[in-house]
PDB file of C-alpha atoms in Angstrom:
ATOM      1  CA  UNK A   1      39.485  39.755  61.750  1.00 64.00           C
ATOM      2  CA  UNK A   2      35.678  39.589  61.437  1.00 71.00           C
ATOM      3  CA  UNK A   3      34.520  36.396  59.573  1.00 93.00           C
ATOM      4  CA  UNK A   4      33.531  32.844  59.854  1.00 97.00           C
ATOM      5  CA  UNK A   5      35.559  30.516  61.810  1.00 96.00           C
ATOM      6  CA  UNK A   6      35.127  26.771  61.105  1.00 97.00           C
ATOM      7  CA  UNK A   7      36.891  23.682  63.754  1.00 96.00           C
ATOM      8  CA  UNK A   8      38.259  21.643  62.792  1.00 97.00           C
ATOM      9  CA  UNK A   9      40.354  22.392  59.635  1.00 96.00           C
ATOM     10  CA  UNK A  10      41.059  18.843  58.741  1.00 96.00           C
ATOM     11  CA  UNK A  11      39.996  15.617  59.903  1.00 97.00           C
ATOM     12  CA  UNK A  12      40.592  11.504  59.256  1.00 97.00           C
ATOM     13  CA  UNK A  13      37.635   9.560  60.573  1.00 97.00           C
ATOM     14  CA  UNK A  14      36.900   5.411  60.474  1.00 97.00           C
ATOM     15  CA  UNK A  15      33.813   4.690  59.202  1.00 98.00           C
ATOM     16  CA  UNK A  16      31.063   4.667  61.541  1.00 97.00           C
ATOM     17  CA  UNK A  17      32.388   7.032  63.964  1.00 97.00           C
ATOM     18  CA  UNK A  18      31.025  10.051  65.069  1.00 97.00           C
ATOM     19  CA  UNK A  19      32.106  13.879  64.844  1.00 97.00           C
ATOM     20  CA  UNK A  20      30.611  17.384  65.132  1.00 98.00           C
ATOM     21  CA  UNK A  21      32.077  20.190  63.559  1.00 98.00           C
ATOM     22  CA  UNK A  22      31.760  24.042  64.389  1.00 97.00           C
ATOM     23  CA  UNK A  23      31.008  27.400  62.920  1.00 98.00           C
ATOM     24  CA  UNK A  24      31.120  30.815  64.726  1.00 97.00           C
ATOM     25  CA  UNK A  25      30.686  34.175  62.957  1.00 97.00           C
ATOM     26  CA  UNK A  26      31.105  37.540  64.841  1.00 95.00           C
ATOM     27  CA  UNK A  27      29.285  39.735  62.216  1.00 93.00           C
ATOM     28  CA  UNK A  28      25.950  39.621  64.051  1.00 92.00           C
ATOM     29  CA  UNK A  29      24.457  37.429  61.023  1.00 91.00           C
ATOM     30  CA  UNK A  30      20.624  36.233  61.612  1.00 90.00           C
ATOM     31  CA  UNK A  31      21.134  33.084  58.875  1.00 90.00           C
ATOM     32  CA  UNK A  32      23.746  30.409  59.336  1.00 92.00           C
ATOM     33  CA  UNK A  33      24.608  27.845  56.343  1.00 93.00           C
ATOM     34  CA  UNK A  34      26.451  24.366  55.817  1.00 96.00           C
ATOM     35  CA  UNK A  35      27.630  23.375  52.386  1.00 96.00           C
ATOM     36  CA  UNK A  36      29.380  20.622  51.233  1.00 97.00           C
ATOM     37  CA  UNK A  37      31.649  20.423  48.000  1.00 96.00           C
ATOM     38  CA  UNK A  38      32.676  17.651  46.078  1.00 94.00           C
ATOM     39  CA  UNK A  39      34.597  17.699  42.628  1.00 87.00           C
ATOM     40  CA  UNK A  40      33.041  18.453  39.860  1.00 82.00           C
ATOM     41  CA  UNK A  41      30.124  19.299  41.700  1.00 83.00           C
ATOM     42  CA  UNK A  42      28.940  23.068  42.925  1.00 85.00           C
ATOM     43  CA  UNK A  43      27.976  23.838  46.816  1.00 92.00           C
ATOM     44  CA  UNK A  44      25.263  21.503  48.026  1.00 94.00           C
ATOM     45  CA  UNK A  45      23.739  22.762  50.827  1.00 93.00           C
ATOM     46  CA  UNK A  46      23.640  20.520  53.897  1.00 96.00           C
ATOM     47  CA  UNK A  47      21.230  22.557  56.549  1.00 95.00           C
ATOM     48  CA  UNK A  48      20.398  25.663  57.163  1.00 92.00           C
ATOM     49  CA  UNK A  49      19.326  28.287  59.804  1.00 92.00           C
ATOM     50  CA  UNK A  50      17.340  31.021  58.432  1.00 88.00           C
ATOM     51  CA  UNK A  51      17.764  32.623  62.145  1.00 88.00           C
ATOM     52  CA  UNK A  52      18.005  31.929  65.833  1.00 91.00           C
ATOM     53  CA  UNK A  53      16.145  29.433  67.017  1.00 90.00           C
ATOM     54  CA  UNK A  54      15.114  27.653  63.451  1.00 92.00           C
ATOM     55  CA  UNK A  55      16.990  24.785  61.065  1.00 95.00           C
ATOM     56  CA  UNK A  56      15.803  23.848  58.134  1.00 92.00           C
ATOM     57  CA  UNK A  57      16.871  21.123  55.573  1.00 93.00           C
ATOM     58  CA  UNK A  58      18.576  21.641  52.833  1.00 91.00           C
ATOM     59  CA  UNK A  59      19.306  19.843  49.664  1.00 90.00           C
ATOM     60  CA  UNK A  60      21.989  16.662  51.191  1.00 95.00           C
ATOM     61  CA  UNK A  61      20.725  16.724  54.805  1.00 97.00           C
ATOM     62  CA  UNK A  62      20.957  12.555  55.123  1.00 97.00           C
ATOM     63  CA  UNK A  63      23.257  11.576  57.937  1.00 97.00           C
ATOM     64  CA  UNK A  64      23.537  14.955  59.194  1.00 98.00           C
ATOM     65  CA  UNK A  65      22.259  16.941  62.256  1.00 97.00           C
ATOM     66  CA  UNK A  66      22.810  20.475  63.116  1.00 98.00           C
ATOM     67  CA  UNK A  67      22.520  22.853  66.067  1.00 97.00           C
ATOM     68  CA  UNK A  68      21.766  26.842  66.207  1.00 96.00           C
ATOM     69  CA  UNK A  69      23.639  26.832  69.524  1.00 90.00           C
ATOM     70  CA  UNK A  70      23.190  30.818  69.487  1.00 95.00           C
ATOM     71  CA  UNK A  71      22.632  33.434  67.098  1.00 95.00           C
ATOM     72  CA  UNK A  72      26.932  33.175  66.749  1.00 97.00           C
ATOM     73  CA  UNK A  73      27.230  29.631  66.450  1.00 97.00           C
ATOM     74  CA  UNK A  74      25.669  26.493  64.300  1.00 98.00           C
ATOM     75  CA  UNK A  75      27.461  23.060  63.994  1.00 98.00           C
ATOM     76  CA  UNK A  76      27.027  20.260  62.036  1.00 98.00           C
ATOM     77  CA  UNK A  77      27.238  16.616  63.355  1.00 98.00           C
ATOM     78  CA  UNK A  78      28.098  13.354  61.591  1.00 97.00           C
ATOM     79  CA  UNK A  79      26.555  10.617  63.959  1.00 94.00           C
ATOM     80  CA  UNK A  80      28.339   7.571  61.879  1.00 96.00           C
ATOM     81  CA  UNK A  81      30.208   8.689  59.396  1.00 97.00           C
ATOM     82  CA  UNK A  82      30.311   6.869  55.671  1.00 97.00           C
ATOM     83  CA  UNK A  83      32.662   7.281  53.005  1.00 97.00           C
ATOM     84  CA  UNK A  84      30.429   9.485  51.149  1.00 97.00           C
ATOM     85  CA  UNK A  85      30.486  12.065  53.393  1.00 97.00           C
ATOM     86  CA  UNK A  86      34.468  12.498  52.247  1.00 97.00           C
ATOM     87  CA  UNK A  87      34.065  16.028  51.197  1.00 97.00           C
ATOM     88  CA  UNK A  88      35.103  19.604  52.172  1.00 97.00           C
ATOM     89  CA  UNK A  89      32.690  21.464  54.120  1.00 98.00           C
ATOM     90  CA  UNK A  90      31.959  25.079  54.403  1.00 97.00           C
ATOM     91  CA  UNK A  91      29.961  27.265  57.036  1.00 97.00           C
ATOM     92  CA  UNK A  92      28.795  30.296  55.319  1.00 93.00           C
ATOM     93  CA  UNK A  93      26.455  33.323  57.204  1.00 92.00           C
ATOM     94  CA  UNK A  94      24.344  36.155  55.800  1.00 88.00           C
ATOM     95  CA  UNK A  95      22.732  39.146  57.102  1.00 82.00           C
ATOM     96  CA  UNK A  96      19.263  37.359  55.998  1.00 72.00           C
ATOM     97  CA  UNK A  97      18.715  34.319  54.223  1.00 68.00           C
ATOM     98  CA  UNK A  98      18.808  33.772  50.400  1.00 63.00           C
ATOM     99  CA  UNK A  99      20.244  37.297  49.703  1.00 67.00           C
ATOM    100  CA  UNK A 100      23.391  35.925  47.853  1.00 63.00           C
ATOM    101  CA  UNK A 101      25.470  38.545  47.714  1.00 67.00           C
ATOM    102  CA  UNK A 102      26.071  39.069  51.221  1.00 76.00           C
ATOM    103  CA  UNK A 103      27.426  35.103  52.184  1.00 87.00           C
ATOM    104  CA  UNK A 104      30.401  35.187  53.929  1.00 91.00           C
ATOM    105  CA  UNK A 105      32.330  31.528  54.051  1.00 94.00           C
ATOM    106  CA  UNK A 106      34.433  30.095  56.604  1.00 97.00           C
ATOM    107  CA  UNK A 107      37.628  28.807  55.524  1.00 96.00           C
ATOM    108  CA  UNK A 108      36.685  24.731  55.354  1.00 96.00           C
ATOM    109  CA  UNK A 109      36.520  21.582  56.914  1.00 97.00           C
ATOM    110  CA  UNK A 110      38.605  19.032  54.834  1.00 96.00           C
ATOM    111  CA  UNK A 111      37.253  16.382  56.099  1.00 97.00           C
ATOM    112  CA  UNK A 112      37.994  12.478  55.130  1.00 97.00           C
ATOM    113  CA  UNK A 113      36.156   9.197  55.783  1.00 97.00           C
ATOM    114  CA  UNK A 114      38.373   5.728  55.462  1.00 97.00           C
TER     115      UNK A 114
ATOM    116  CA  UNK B   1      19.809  18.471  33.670  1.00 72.00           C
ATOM    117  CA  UNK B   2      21.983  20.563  36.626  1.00 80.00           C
ATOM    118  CA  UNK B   3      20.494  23.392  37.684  1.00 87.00           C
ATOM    119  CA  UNK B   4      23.087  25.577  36.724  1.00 92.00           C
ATOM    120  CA  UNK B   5      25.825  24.685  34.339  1.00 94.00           C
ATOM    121  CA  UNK B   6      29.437  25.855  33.474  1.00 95.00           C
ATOM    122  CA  UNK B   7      32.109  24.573  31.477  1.00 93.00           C
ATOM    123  CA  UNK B   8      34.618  23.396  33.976  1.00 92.00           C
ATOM    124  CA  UNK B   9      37.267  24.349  31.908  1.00 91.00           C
ATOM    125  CA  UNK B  10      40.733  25.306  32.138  1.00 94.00           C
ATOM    126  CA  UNK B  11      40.720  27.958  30.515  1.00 96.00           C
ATOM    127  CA  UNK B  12      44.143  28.524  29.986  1.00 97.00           C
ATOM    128  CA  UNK B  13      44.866  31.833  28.461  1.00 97.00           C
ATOM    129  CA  UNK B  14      47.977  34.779  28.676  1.00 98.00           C
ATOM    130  CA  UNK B  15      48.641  37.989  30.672  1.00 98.00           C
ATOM    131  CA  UNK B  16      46.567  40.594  29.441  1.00 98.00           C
ATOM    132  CA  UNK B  17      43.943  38.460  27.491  1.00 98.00           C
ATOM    133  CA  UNK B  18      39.975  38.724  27.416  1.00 98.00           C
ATOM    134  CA  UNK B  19      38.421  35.723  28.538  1.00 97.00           C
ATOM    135  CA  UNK B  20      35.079  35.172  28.847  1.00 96.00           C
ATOM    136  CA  UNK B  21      33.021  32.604  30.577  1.00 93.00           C
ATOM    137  CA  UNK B  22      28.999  31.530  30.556  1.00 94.00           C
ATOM    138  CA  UNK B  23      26.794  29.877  32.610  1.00 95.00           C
ATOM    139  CA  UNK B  24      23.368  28.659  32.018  1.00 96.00           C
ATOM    140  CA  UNK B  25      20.554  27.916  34.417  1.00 94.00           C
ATOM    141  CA  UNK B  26      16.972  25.968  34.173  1.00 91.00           C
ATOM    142  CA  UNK B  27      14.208  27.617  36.471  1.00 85.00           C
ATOM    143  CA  UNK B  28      13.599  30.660  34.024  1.00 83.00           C
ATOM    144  CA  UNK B  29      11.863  32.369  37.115  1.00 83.00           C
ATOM    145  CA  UNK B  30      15.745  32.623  38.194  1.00 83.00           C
ATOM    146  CA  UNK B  31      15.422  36.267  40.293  1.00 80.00           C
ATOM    147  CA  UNK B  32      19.211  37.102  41.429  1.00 87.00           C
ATOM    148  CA  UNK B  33      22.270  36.072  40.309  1.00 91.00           C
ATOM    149  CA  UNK B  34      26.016  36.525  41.351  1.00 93.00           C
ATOM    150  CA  UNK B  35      29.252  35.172  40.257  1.00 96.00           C
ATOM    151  CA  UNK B  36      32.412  33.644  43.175  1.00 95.00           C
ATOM    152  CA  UNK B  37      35.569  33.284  43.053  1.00 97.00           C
ATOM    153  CA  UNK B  38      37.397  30.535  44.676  1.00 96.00           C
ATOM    154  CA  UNK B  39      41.146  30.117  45.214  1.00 96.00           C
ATOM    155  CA  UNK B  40      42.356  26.648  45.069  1.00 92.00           C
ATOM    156  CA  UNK B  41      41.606  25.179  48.432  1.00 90.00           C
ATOM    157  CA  UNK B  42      40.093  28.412  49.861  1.00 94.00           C
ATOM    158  CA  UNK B  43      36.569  29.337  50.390  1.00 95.00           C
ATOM    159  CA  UNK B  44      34.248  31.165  47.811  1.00 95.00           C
ATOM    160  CA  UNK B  45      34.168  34.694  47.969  1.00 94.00           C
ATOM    161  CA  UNK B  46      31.446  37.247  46.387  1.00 92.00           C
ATOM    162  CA  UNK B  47      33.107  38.619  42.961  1.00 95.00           C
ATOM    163  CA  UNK B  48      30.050  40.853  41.731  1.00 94.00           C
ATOM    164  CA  UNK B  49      26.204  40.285  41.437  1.00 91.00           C
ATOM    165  CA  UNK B  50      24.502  39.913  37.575  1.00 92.00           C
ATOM    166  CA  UNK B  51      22.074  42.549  37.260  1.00 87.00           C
ATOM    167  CA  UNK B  52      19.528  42.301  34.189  1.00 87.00           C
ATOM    168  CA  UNK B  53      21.218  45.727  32.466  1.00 89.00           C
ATOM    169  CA  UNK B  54      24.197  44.307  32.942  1.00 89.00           C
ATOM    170  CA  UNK B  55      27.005  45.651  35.006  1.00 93.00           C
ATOM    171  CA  UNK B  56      30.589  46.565  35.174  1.00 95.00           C
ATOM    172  CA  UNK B  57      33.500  46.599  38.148  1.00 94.00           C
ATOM    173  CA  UNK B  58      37.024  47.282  36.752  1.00 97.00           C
ATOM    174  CA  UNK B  59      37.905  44.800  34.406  1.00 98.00           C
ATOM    175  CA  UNK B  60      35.212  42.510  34.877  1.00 98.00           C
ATOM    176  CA  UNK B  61      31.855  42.724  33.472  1.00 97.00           C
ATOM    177  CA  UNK B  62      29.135  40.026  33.926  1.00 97.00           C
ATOM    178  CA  UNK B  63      25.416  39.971  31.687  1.00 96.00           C
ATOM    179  CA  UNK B  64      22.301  38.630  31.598  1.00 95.00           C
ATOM    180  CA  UNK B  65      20.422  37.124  28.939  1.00 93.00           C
ATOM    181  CA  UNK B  66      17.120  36.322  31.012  1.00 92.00           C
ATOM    182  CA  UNK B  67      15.508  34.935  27.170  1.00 92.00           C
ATOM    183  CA  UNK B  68      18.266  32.284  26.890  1.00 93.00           C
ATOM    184  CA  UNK B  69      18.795  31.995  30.383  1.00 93.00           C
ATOM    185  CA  UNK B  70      22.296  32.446  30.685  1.00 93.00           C
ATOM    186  CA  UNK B  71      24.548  34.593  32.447  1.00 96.00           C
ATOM    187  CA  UNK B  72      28.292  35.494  31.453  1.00 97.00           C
ATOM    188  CA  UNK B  73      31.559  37.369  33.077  1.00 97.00           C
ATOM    189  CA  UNK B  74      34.377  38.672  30.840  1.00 98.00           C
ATOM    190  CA  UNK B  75      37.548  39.320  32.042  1.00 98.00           C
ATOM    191  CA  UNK B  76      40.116  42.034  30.263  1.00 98.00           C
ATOM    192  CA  UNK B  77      43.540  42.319  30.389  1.00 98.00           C
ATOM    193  CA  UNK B  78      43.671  39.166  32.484  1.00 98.00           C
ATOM    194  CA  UNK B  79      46.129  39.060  35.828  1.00 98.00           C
ATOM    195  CA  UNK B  80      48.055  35.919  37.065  1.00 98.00           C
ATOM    196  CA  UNK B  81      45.941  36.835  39.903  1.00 97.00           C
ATOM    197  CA  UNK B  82      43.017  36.405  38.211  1.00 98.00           C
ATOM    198  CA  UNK B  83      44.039  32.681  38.153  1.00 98.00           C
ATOM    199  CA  UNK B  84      40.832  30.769  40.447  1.00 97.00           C
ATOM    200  CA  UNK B  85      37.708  28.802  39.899  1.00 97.00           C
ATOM    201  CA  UNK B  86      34.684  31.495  38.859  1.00 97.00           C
ATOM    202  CA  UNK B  87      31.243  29.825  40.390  1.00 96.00           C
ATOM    203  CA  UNK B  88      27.968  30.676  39.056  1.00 95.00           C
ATOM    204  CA  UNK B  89      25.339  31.402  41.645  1.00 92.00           C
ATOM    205  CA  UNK B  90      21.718  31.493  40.891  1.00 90.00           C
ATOM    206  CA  UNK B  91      18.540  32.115  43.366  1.00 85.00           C
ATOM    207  CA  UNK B  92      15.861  30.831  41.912  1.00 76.00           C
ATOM    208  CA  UNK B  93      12.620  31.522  42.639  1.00 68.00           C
ATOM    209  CA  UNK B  94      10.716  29.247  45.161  1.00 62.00           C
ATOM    210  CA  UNK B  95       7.697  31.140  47.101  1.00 54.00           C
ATOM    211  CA  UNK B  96      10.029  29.979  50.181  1.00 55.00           C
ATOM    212  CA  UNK B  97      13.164  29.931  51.252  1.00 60.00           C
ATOM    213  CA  UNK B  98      15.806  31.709  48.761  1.00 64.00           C
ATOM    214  CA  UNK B  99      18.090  28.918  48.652  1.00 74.00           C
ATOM    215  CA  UNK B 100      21.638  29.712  45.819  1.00 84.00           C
ATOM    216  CA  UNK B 101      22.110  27.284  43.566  1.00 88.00           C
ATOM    217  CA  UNK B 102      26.025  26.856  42.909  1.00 92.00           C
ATOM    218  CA  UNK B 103      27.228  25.691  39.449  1.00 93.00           C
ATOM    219  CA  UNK B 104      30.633  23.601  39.722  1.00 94.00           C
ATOM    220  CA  UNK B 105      32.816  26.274  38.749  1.00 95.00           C
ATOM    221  CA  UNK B 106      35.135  27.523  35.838  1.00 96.00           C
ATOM    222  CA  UNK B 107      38.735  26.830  36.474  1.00 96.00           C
ATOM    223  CA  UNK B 108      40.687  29.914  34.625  1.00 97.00           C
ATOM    224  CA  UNK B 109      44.772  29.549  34.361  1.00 97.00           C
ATOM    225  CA  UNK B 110      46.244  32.448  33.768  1.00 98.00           C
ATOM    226  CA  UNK B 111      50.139  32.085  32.315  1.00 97.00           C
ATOM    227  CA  UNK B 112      53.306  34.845  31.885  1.00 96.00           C
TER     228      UNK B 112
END
């Protein structure tokens, strides 16, 4: 099926170590996205790439990096992970940026820091 | 204040009941707005954009009050399906990038 796919779907990481994780959408998308969600709390957005080539920070980027590997692909990297970055996070992609009605979401990274 | 704000609920209400939620934003130069749904542990998916006459898809109808800034979705004749976390989504306006502004959600519960 067409869509978002996010790798890995969970993950258990020790404080300080590192991990990237990866997006791919097949629906020819120009932007890319990475949210995080906490409880209680609505979508933050982590990075994002508006189209090939560009990334852009978002509202949370501390302790992140990202990469627009390709217009199909954009990961996100924890260099040394911390305990707040325990979260679930989600790669979304639109036809163009900031249109909101056309985001489609990968599945999610459950991702947790001890 | 958040950005966008919605009672987290539950709402916990029967089959075939009219429920209705609201959500409020701040930036009243607010220029599109949508409401999600999210199944528990799933990702968010587009349930219907807010447009400023207001606007209708089967059982669901969402509004716009742009004066008190707030936007709302009613649900009839509620379905067990219709049992998820409804998110708020706002773009506000920025002269830049259009960047959506989630609210935390409203959990609805819906029982036999």
């Amino acid at each position: 099926n067409a869509g978002v796919t996010q790798t890995p779907k969970f993950q258990v990481l020790k404080t300080g170590q590192s991990m990237t994780l990866q997006c791919a959408q097949d629906m020819n998308h120009n932007s890319m996205y990475w949210y995080r969600q906490d409880p209680g709390m609505g979508l933050r957005l982590i990075y994002y790439s508006a189209s090939e080539g560009t990334t852009d920070k978002g509202e949370v980027p501390n302790g992140y990096n990202v990469s627009r590997l390709n217009k199909r692909e954009f990961s996100l990297r924890l260099e040394s992970a911390a305990p707040s970055q325990t979260s679930v996070y989600f790669c979304a992609s639109s036809a163009f940026s900031g249109t909101g009605s056309g985001y489609t979401f990968g599945s999610g990274t459950r991702l947790t820091v001890v | 204040r958040k950005e966008v704000e919605q009672d987290p609920g539950p709402f916990n209400v029967p089959e075939g009941a009219t429920v209705a939620f609201n959500c409020t934003y701040s930036n009243s130069a607010s220029q599109s707005f949508f409401w999600y749904r999210q199944d528990c542990r799933k990702e968010p998916k587009l349930l219907m954009s807010v447009y400023s006459s207001g606007n209708e898809d089967g059982r669901f109808t969402a509004q716009l009050n742009r004066a008190s800034q707030y936007i709302s979705l009613l649900i009839r004749d509620s379905k067990l399906s219709d049992s998820a976390t409804y998110l708020c989504v706002v773009i506000p306006f920025s002269g830049g990038y259009n960047k959506l502004i989630f609210g935390a959600g409203t959990r609805l519960a819906v029982h036999p």
